[in-house]
Coordinates of C-alpha atoms (C1' of nucleotides) in Angstrom, one line a residue:
Chain Y
M1 CA -77.7 -122.2 82.1
F2 CA -79.7 -123.6 85.0
E3 CA -76.8 -124.7 87.2
P4 CA -76.3 -121.3 89.0
I5 CA -80.0 -121.0 90.0
E6 CA -80.0 -124.7 91.1
R7 CA -77.0 -124.1 93.3
S8 CA -78.6 -121.0 94.7
I9 CA -81.8 -122.8 95.6
S10 CA -80.0 -125.8 97.0
R11 CA -78.5 -123.6 99.7
F12 CA -81.9 -123.3 101.2
I13 CA -84.0 -126.4 100.2
N14 CA -83.4 -129.8 98.6
L15 CA -85.4 -130.4 95.5
E16 CA -86.0 -133.8 93.8
K17 CA -84.9 -133.9 90.2
E18 CA -88.5 -133.9 89.0
E19 CA -89.3 -130.9 91.2
F20 CA -86.4 -128.9 89.7
D21 CA -87.3 -130.0 86.2
F22 CA -90.8 -128.7 86.8
F23 CA -89.4 -125.5 88.2
K24 CA -87.3 -125.0 85.1
T25 CA -90.3 -125.1 82.9
L26 CA -91.6 -122.0 84.7
L27 CA -88.5 -119.9 83.9
T28 CA -88.0 -117.6 80.9
K29 CA -84.6 -116.3 79.8
K30 CA -84.3 -112.6 79.2
N31 CA -81.4 -110.6 78.0
F32 CA -80.8 -106.9 78.5
Q33 CA -78.1 -104.5 77.3
K34 CA -76.2 -101.9 79.2
K35 CA -78.2 -98.8 79.9
E36 CA -81.5 -100.4 79.4
L37 CA -84.2 -99.8 82.0
I38 CA -85.7 -103.1 83.2
L39 CA -88.2 -101.5 85.6
R40 CA -89.4 -98.0 85.8
S41 CA -91.5 -96.1 88.3
G42 CA -95.2 -96.6 87.7
Q43 CA -94.8 -100.1 86.4
I44 CA -96.0 -103.1 88.4
C45 CA -93.3 -105.6 89.1
R46 CA -94.8 -109.0 88.5
N47 CA -91.7 -111.1 88.4
V48 CA -88.8 -112.4 90.4
Y49 CA -85.5 -112.6 88.7
F50 CA -82.4 -114.6 89.0
I51 CA -79.3 -113.0 87.5
N52 CA -77.2 -115.4 85.4
S53 CA -74.7 -112.8 84.4
G54 CA -74.3 -109.1 84.5
C55 CA -75.1 -106.3 86.8
L56 CA -78.2 -104.2 87.8
R57 CA -78.8 -101.1 89.7
Y58 CA -81.9 -100.5 91.8
F59 CA -82.7 -96.9 92.4
Y60 CA -85.4 -94.3 93.0
L61 CA -85.8 -90.6 92.7
V62 CA -85.9 -88.0 95.5
D63 CA -86.5 -84.5 94.2
G64 CA -85.3 -85.5 90.8
E65 CA -82.1 -87.0 92.2
E66 CA -81.3 -90.7 91.7
K67 CA -80.8 -92.6 95.0
T68 CA -79.2 -96.0 94.5
A69 CA -80.6 -98.5 96.9
Q70 CA -78.7 -101.6 95.7
F71 CA -76.5 -103.3 93.1
F72 CA -77.3 -106.8 92.0
F73 CA -74.6 -109.1 90.4
E74 CA -74.7 -112.5 88.9
N75 CA -76.0 -115.4 91.0
S76 CA -78.3 -113.3 93.0
W77 CA -82.0 -112.8 93.1
Y78 CA -83.8 -109.6 92.6
T79 CA -87.4 -108.3 92.7
D80 CA -89.1 -105.1 93.6
Y81 CA -90.6 -106.5 96.8
E82 CA -92.8 -103.5 97.5
S83 CA -94.5 -103.6 94.1
F84 CA -94.4 -107.4 93.8
L85 CA -96.1 -108.1 97.1
S86 CA -98.6 -105.3 97.1
G87 CA -99.4 -105.3 93.4
D88 CA -99.1 -101.6 93.4
P89 CA -97.1 -99.6 90.8
S90 CA -93.4 -99.4 91.7
E91 CA -91.7 -96.2 92.9
N92 CA -88.4 -97.6 91.8
F93 CA -86.2 -98.1 88.7
V94 CA -83.8 -100.8 87.7
D95 CA -81.2 -100.2 85.0
V96 CA -78.5 -102.3 83.5
I97 CA -74.9 -101.5 84.3
E98 CA -73.4 -104.5 82.4
D99 CA -75.2 -106.6 79.7
T100 CA -77.3 -109.0 81.8
E101 CA -79.0 -112.4 81.4
L102 CA -81.9 -113.0 83.7
L103 CA -84.1 -116.0 84.5
C104 CA -87.6 -114.7 85.0
L105 CA -90.2 -116.3 87.2
E106 CA -93.7 -114.9 87.2
K107 CA -95.7 -114.1 90.3
D108 CA -98.4 -116.6 89.3
S109 CA -95.9 -119.3 88.8
L110 CA -94.2 -118.6 92.1
Y111 CA -97.5 -118.6 94.0
K112 CA -98.4 -121.9 92.3
L113 CA -95.1 -123.3 93.5
Y114 CA -95.8 -122.0 97.0
S115 CA -99.1 -123.9 97.1
E116 CA -98.1 -127.1 95.4
I117 CA -94.7 -127.6 96.8
P118 CA -94.4 -126.5 100.5
K119 CA -90.6 -126.6 100.2
F120 CA -90.9 -123.5 97.9
E121 CA -92.9 -121.7 100.6
R122 CA -90.0 -122.3 102.9
F123 CA -87.6 -121.0 100.2
G124 CA -89.8 -117.9 99.9
R125 CA -89.7 -117.4 103.6
M126 CA -85.9 -117.8 103.7
M127 CA -85.5 -115.3 100.8
A128 CA -87.6 -112.8 102.6
E129 CA -85.7 -113.3 105.9
N130 CA -82.4 -112.8 104.0
A131 CA -83.7 -109.7 102.4
Y132 CA -84.6 -108.4 105.8
L133 CA -81.2 -109.1 107.2
G134 CA -79.5 -107.5 104.3
I135 CA -81.4 -104.3 104.4
R136 CA -81.1 -104.1 108.2
H137 CA -77.4 -104.3 107.9
R138 CA -77.5 -101.5 105.3
T139 CA -79.7 -99.4 107.4
K140 CA -77.3 -99.6 110.3
T141 CA -74.5 -98.6 108.1
L142 CA -76.3 -95.7 106.7
T143 CA -77.6 -94.4 110.0
N144 CA -74.6 -95.0 112.3
L145 CA -71.5 -94.4 110.2
S146 CA -70.0 -91.2 108.7
A147 CA -69.6 -91.0 105.0
E148 CA -65.9 -91.8 105.2
E149 CA -66.6 -94.9 107.4
R150 CA -69.2 -96.1 104.9
Y151 CA -66.8 -95.8 102.1
V152 CA -64.0 -97.7 103.9
K153 CA -66.6 -100.4 105.0
L154 CA -67.8 -100.8 101.4
I155 CA -64.3 -101.3 100.1
K156 CA -63.8 -104.0 102.7
E157 CA -67.1 -105.7 102.3
R158 CA -67.8 -105.5 98.6
P159 CA -64.5 -104.7 96.8
K160 CA -66.0 -106.1 93.6
I161 CA -68.3 -103.0 93.4
F162 CA -65.3 -100.8 92.8
E163 CA -64.2 -102.8 89.8
R164 CA -67.5 -102.7 88.0
I165 CA -69.5 -99.6 89.0
P166 CA -68.8 -96.0 88.1
Q167 CA -67.8 -93.9 91.1
Y168 CA -70.8 -91.6 90.9
Y169 CA -73.1 -94.5 91.3
I170 CA -71.1 -95.7 94.3
A171 CA -71.4 -92.2 95.8
S172 CA -75.2 -92.4 95.3
Y173 CA -75.2 -95.9 97.0
L174 CA -73.2 -94.4 99.9
N175 CA -75.8 -91.7 100.1
I176 CA -73.4 -88.8 99.4
Q177 CA -72.6 -86.5 96.5
P178 CA -69.9 -87.5 94.0
Q179 CA -67.8 -84.4 95.1
S180 CA -67.9 -85.7 98.7
L181 CA -66.7 -89.1 97.6
S182 CA -63.8 -87.4 95.8
R183 CA -62.9 -85.4 98.9
I184 CA -63.0 -88.5 101.0
R185 CA -60.8 -90.4 98.6
K186 CA -58.3 -87.6 98.5
K187 CA -58.1 -87.4 102.2
L188 CA -57.5 -91.1 102.6
V189 CA -54.8 -91.2 99.9
T190 CA -53.0 -88.2 101.4
K191 CA -52.8 -89.7 104.9
G192 CA -52.1 -93.2 103.6
Chain I
M1 CA -106.1 -113.8 126.2
F2 CA -105.7 -115.5 122.8
E3 CA -108.1 -113.4 120.7
P4 CA -105.6 -110.8 119.7
I5 CA -103.1 -113.3 118.5
E6 CA -105.8 -115.2 116.7
R7 CA -107.0 -112.1 114.9
S8 CA -103.4 -111.2 114.0
I9 CA -102.7 -114.6 112.5
S10 CA -106.1 -114.7 110.6
R11 CA -105.1 -111.7 108.7
F12 CA -102.6 -113.9 106.9
I13 CA -103.8 -117.5 107.0
N14 CA -107.0 -119.4 107.9
L15 CA -106.5 -121.9 110.7
E16 CA -108.9 -124.7 111.6
K17 CA -110.1 -124.6 115.2
E18 CA -107.9 -127.7 116.0
E19 CA -104.9 -126.1 114.4
F20 CA -105.3 -123.0 116.5
D21 CA -105.9 -125.0 119.6
F22 CA -102.7 -126.9 119.0
F23 CA -100.9 -123.6 118.4
K24 CA -102.2 -122.2 121.7
T25 CA -100.5 -125.1 123.6
L26 CA -97.2 -123.9 122.4
L27 CA -97.6 -120.4 123.8
T28 CA -96.4 -119.2 127.2
K29 CA -97.6 -116.1 128.8
K30 CA -94.9 -113.8 130.3
N31 CA -95.2 -110.5 132.1
F32 CA -92.6 -107.8 132.4
Q33 CA -92.5 -104.5 134.3
K34 CA -91.5 -101.1 133.2
K35 CA -87.8 -100.6 132.9
E36 CA -87.0 -104.4 132.8
L37 CA -84.6 -105.6 130.1
I38 CA -86.2 -108.4 128.1
L39 CA -83.2 -109.0 125.9
R40 CA -79.6 -107.8 126.3
S41 CA -76.7 -107.8 123.9
G42 CA -74.8 -111.1 124.1
Q43 CA -77.9 -113.2 124.7
I44 CA -79.3 -115.4 122.0
C45 CA -82.9 -114.7 121.1
R46 CA -84.7 -118.0 120.9
N47 CA -88.3 -116.8 120.8
V48 CA -90.8 -115.0 118.9
Y49 CA -93.2 -112.8 120.9
F50 CA -96.7 -111.5 120.4
I51 CA -97.5 -108.4 122.5
N52 CA -100.8 -108.7 124.3
S53 CA -100.4 -105.4 126.0
G54 CA -97.8 -102.8 126.8
C55 CA -94.9 -101.3 124.9
L56 CA -91.3 -102.3 124.2
R57 CA -88.2 -100.5 122.8
Y58 CA -85.7 -102.3 120.6
F59 CA -82.3 -100.6 120.7
Y60 CA -78.5 -101.1 120.4
L61 CA -75.4 -99.2 121.3
V62 CA -73.1 -97.2 119.1
D63 CA -70.1 -95.8 121.0
G64 CA -72.0 -96.2 124.2
E65 CA -75.0 -94.3 122.9
E66 CA -78.4 -96.0 122.7
K67 CA -79.9 -96.1 119.2
T68 CA -83.5 -96.9 119.1
A69 CA -84.4 -99.0 116.1
Q70 CA -88.1 -99.6 116.8
F71 CA -91.0 -99.4 119.3
F72 CA -93.4 -102.3 119.6
F73 CA -97.0 -101.9 120.9
E74 CA -99.8 -104.3 121.7
N75 CA -101.1 -106.6 119.0
S76 CA -97.7 -106.7 117.2
W77 CA -95.1 -109.4 116.8
Y78 CA -91.5 -109.0 117.8
T79 CA -88.3 -111.0 117.7
D80 CA -84.6 -110.2 117.2
Y81 CA -84.5 -111.6 113.7
E82 CA -80.7 -111.4 113.4
S83 CA -80.1 -113.5 116.5
F84 CA -83.2 -115.7 116.1
L85 CA -82.3 -116.7 112.5
S86 CA -78.6 -117.0 112.9
G87 CA -78.5 -118.4 116.4
D88 CA -75.7 -115.9 117.2
P89 CA -75.7 -113.7 120.3
S90 CA -77.8 -110.6 119.8
E91 CA -76.2 -107.2 119.5
N92 CA -79.4 -105.6 120.6
F93 CA -81.4 -104.8 123.7
V94 CA -85.1 -104.7 124.4
D95 CA -86.5 -102.9 127.3
V96 CA -90.0 -102.3 128.7
I97 CA -91.5 -98.9 128.4
E98 CA -94.9 -99.9 129.8
D99 CA -95.8 -103.0 131.8
T100 CA -96.1 -105.6 129.1
E101 CA -97.8 -109.0 128.7
L102 CA -96.2 -111.2 126.0
L103 CA -97.1 -114.6 124.5
C104 CA -93.9 -116.4 123.9
L105 CA -93.3 -119.0 121.1
E106 CA -90.1 -120.9 121.1
K107 CA -88.0 -121.3 118.0
D108 CA -88.3 -125.1 118.2
S109 CA -92.0 -124.8 118.4
L110 CA -92.2 -122.5 115.5
Y111 CA -90.0 -124.7 113.3
K112 CA -92.2 -127.6 114.2
L113 CA -95.2 -125.7 113.1
Y114 CA -93.4 -124.8 109.9
S115 CA -92.8 -128.5 109.2
E116 CA -96.1 -129.9 110.3
I117 CA -98.5 -127.3 109.1
P118 CA -97.5 -125.7 105.8
K119 CA -99.8 -122.8 106.4
F120 CA -97.5 -121.7 109.2
E121 CA -94.6 -121.7 106.7
R122 CA -96.7 -119.3 104.7
F123 CA -97.3 -117.2 107.8
G124 CA -93.6 -117.1 108.4
R125 CA -93.0 -116.0 104.9
M126 CA -95.5 -113.2 105.1
M127 CA -94.2 -112.0 108.5
A128 CA -90.7 -111.8 107.0
E129 CA -92.0 -110.0 104.0
N130 CA -93.8 -107.5 106.2
A131 CA -90.7 -107.0 108.3
Y132 CA -88.8 -106.3 105.1
L133 CA -91.3 -103.8 103.9
G134 CA -91.4 -102.1 107.3
I135 CA -87.6 -101.6 107.6
R136 CA -87.4 -100.5 104.0
H137 CA -89.9 -97.8 104.6
R138 CA -87.9 -96.7 107.7
T139 CA -84.6 -96.8 105.8
K140 CA -86.0 -94.5 103.2
T141 CA -87.2 -92.1 105.8
L142 CA -83.9 -92.1 107.6
T143 CA -81.8 -91.6 104.5
N144 CA -83.8 -89.2 102.5
L145 CA -85.5 -86.8 104.9
S146 CA -84.1 -84.1 107.1
A147 CA -84.5 -84.4 110.9
E148 CA -87.4 -81.9 110.8
E149 CA -89.1 -83.9 108.0
R150 CA -88.7 -87.1 109.9
Y151 CA -90.3 -85.6 113.0
V152 CA -93.3 -84.2 111.1
K153 CA -93.7 -87.6 109.3
L154 CA -93.6 -89.5 112.5
I155 CA -96.3 -87.3 114.1
K156 CA -98.5 -88.0 111.0
E157 CA -97.8 -91.7 110.7
R158 CA -97.6 -92.8 114.3
P159 CA -99.1 -90.2 116.6
K160 CA -99.6 -92.8 119.3
I161 CA -95.9 -92.8 119.9
F162 CA -96.0 -89.2 121.2
E163 CA -98.6 -90.1 123.8
R164 CA -96.6 -93.1 125.2
I165 CA -92.9 -92.6 124.7
P166 CA -90.6 -90.0 126.3
Q167 CA -89.2 -87.4 124.0
Y168 CA -85.6 -88.5 124.3
Y169 CA -86.4 -91.9 123.1
I170 CA -88.3 -90.4 120.2
A171 CA -85.2 -88.3 119.4
S172 CA -83.2 -91.5 119.4
Y173 CA -85.7 -93.2 117.1
L174 CA -85.4 -90.2 114.8
N175 CA -81.7 -90.6 114.9
I176 CA -81.0 -87.2 116.3
Q177 CA -80.0 -85.7 119.7
P178 CA -82.7 -84.7 122.2
Q179 CA -81.4 -81.1 121.9
S180 CA -82.0 -81.2 118.2
L181 CA -85.5 -82.4 118.7
S182 CA -86.2 -79.5 121.1
R183 CA -84.8 -77.1 118.5
I184 CA -87.0 -78.5 115.8
R185 CA -90.1 -78.4 118.0
K186 CA -89.4 -74.8 118.9
K187 CA -89.0 -73.8 115.3
L188 CA -92.2 -75.5 114.3
V189 CA -94.2 -73.9 117.1
T190 CA -92.8 -70.5 116.4
K191 CA -93.7 -70.5 112.7
G192 CA -97.1 -72.2 113.4
Chain H
dT1 C1' -93.3 -81.4 152.2
dT2 C1' -88.3 -81.1 150.7
dT3 C1' -84.8 -83.4 148.1
dT4 C1' -83.1 -85.8 144.3
dT5 C1' -83.3 -87.5 139.8
dT6 C1' -84.9 -87.5 135.3
dC7 C1' -86.2 -85.1 131.3
dA8 C1' -86.7 -81.0 128.3
dT9 C1' -85.1 -76.6 126.7
dT10 C1' -81.9 -73.0 125.3
dC11 C1' -77.7 -71.0 123.6
dA12 C1' -72.9 -70.7 121.6
dC13 C1' -69.9 -72.9 119.0
dC14 C1' -68.2 -76.5 115.7
dT15 C1' -67.9 -79.7 111.7
dA16 C1' -69.4 -83.1 108.1
dG17 C1' -71.1 -83.0 104.1
dG18 C1' -74.0 -80.3 100.7
dT19 C1' -73.8 -76.8 96.9
dT20 C1' -72.0 -74.2 93.1
dA21 C1' -68.8 -73.6 89.8
dA22 C1' -64.6 -74.4 87.3
dT23 C1' -61.3 -77.7 85.5
dA24 C1' -59.4 -81.9 84.1
dA25 C1' -59.5 -86.6 82.6
dA26 C1' -61.5 -90.3 80.2
dG27 C1' -64.4 -92.5 76.8
dG28 C1' -67.1 -92.6 72.7
dT29 C1' -68.0 -91.4 68.0
dG30 C1' -67.5 -89.8 63.2
Chain G
dC1 C1' -57.1 -88.3 64.4
dA2 C1' -60.2 -84.4 66.4
dC3 C1' -64.6 -83.6 68.8
dC4 C1' -68.0 -84.2 72.2
dT5 C1' -70.0 -86.2 76.1
dT6 C1' -69.6 -88.4 80.4
dT7 C1' -66.9 -88.8 84.8
dA8 C1' -63.9 -87.3 88.3
dT9 C1' -61.5 -83.7 90.9
dT10 C1' -60.7 -79.5 93.4
dA11 C1' -61.9 -75.3 95.9
dA12 C1' -64.8 -71.7 98.3
dC13 C1' -68.7 -71.3 100.7
dC14 C1' -72.9 -72.7 103.4
dT15 C1' -76.0 -75.1 106.6
dA16 C1' -78.1 -78.9 109.3
dG17 C1' -77.4 -81.0 113.1
dG18 C1' -73.8 -82.4 116.7
dT19 C1' -71.5 -81.0 121.2
dG20 C1' -71.1 -79.1 125.7
dA21 C1' -72.7 -76.5 129.3
dA22 C1' -76.3 -74.2 131.8
dT23 C1' -81.1 -73.8 133.3
dG24 C1' -85.7 -75.2 134.1
dA25 C1' -89.5 -78.2 134.8
dA26 C1' -91.4 -82.4 136.2
dA27 C1' -91.5 -86.6 138.4
dA28 C1' -90.0 -89.7 141.8
dA29 C1' -88.2 -90.6 146.3
dA30 C1' -87.7 -89.7 150.9

DNA sequence: TTTTTTCATTCACCTAGGTTAATAAAGGTG
DNA sequence: CACCTTTATTAACCTAGGTGAATGAAAAAA
């Protein structure tokens, strides 16, 4: 149950056995079922999560329409950085696309780790840096490519998404309407 | 010359006098003139900069067209995170909009600080977190608002930009053509 | 000053993708 | 199985913003 998270952390820092054992005592396992809402707008996000299994969708509302910002799969980390860092209520939602098992680390615990074990401060820095690189990549995709190019790129870069996520969520992630995605797919099939 | 950077750092961590004195020894002052290119695509960015005075533009090319990702003014930090963190050649450019004085901190020096003074590791984490929040805010603006809404929002949030940056760079930052920005301005003037 | 270059504006035209509405599959559920 | 809800597709139409070309204004250079 803790191997995936240990492997994930060890890509950034090397923990002594005792350090990881201590870390484990701070984690709580949580299970959620498909369609559950893990986070809703207005709630304060006070935790960081590691996804042991399953799939989550991170989204927000613009004029009542859901805008999907990200999908999270097993072996990745997730938090609502805006709310987590500021302590303000979130403007986002997270729902469950496949039954999901999470390991939950509370903000207080994480900050304690930061203070007591400098290696974790480094881990936190690297996580934030990676989050930055990830969203920068996404921003460039969204602002510089046409809808069709974004679709083709997504197939290439994250084919797994197409096996596990309904098409209308993918459209939302590509920042287009489901009808537009259908149109694009048809066009690409027709011309090979 | 070091007061602004000291104030900037002290918003995140509290340094002892000796720590800041040591930090100062790692900084180099650099001056650039309007229109100079500080960073060009293909170069590796090996430094973090603090801007004492002046104004920089961070941009990249898409099909030969310049896309402005960000403007940096005095009292802010800047680096090309992608290149700095990966060590890969940058795909971006930075040019000088107003004569600029920078304080330069080399990657090796920063990493030394990270290792020797855990407070700096924390500072690095917080800088990365802030960079994340900043670009996330920008991404939401670019993907959810119309060109006109982005323009109005920019006037409200960063009026300084309009006093110091030519309009065609602002258009680029808003991810529209200069002609479109003219059209929008005309429309807004007409209807009050 | 005149000349040249750079930047801003305007207009006509075009297209990617949004919108609305209808239809068809595909999944659940009793 | 039949029934109902959720997804996906298609088509007709519309609009925001891109494109290209011309004009004007401002700044820089000579």
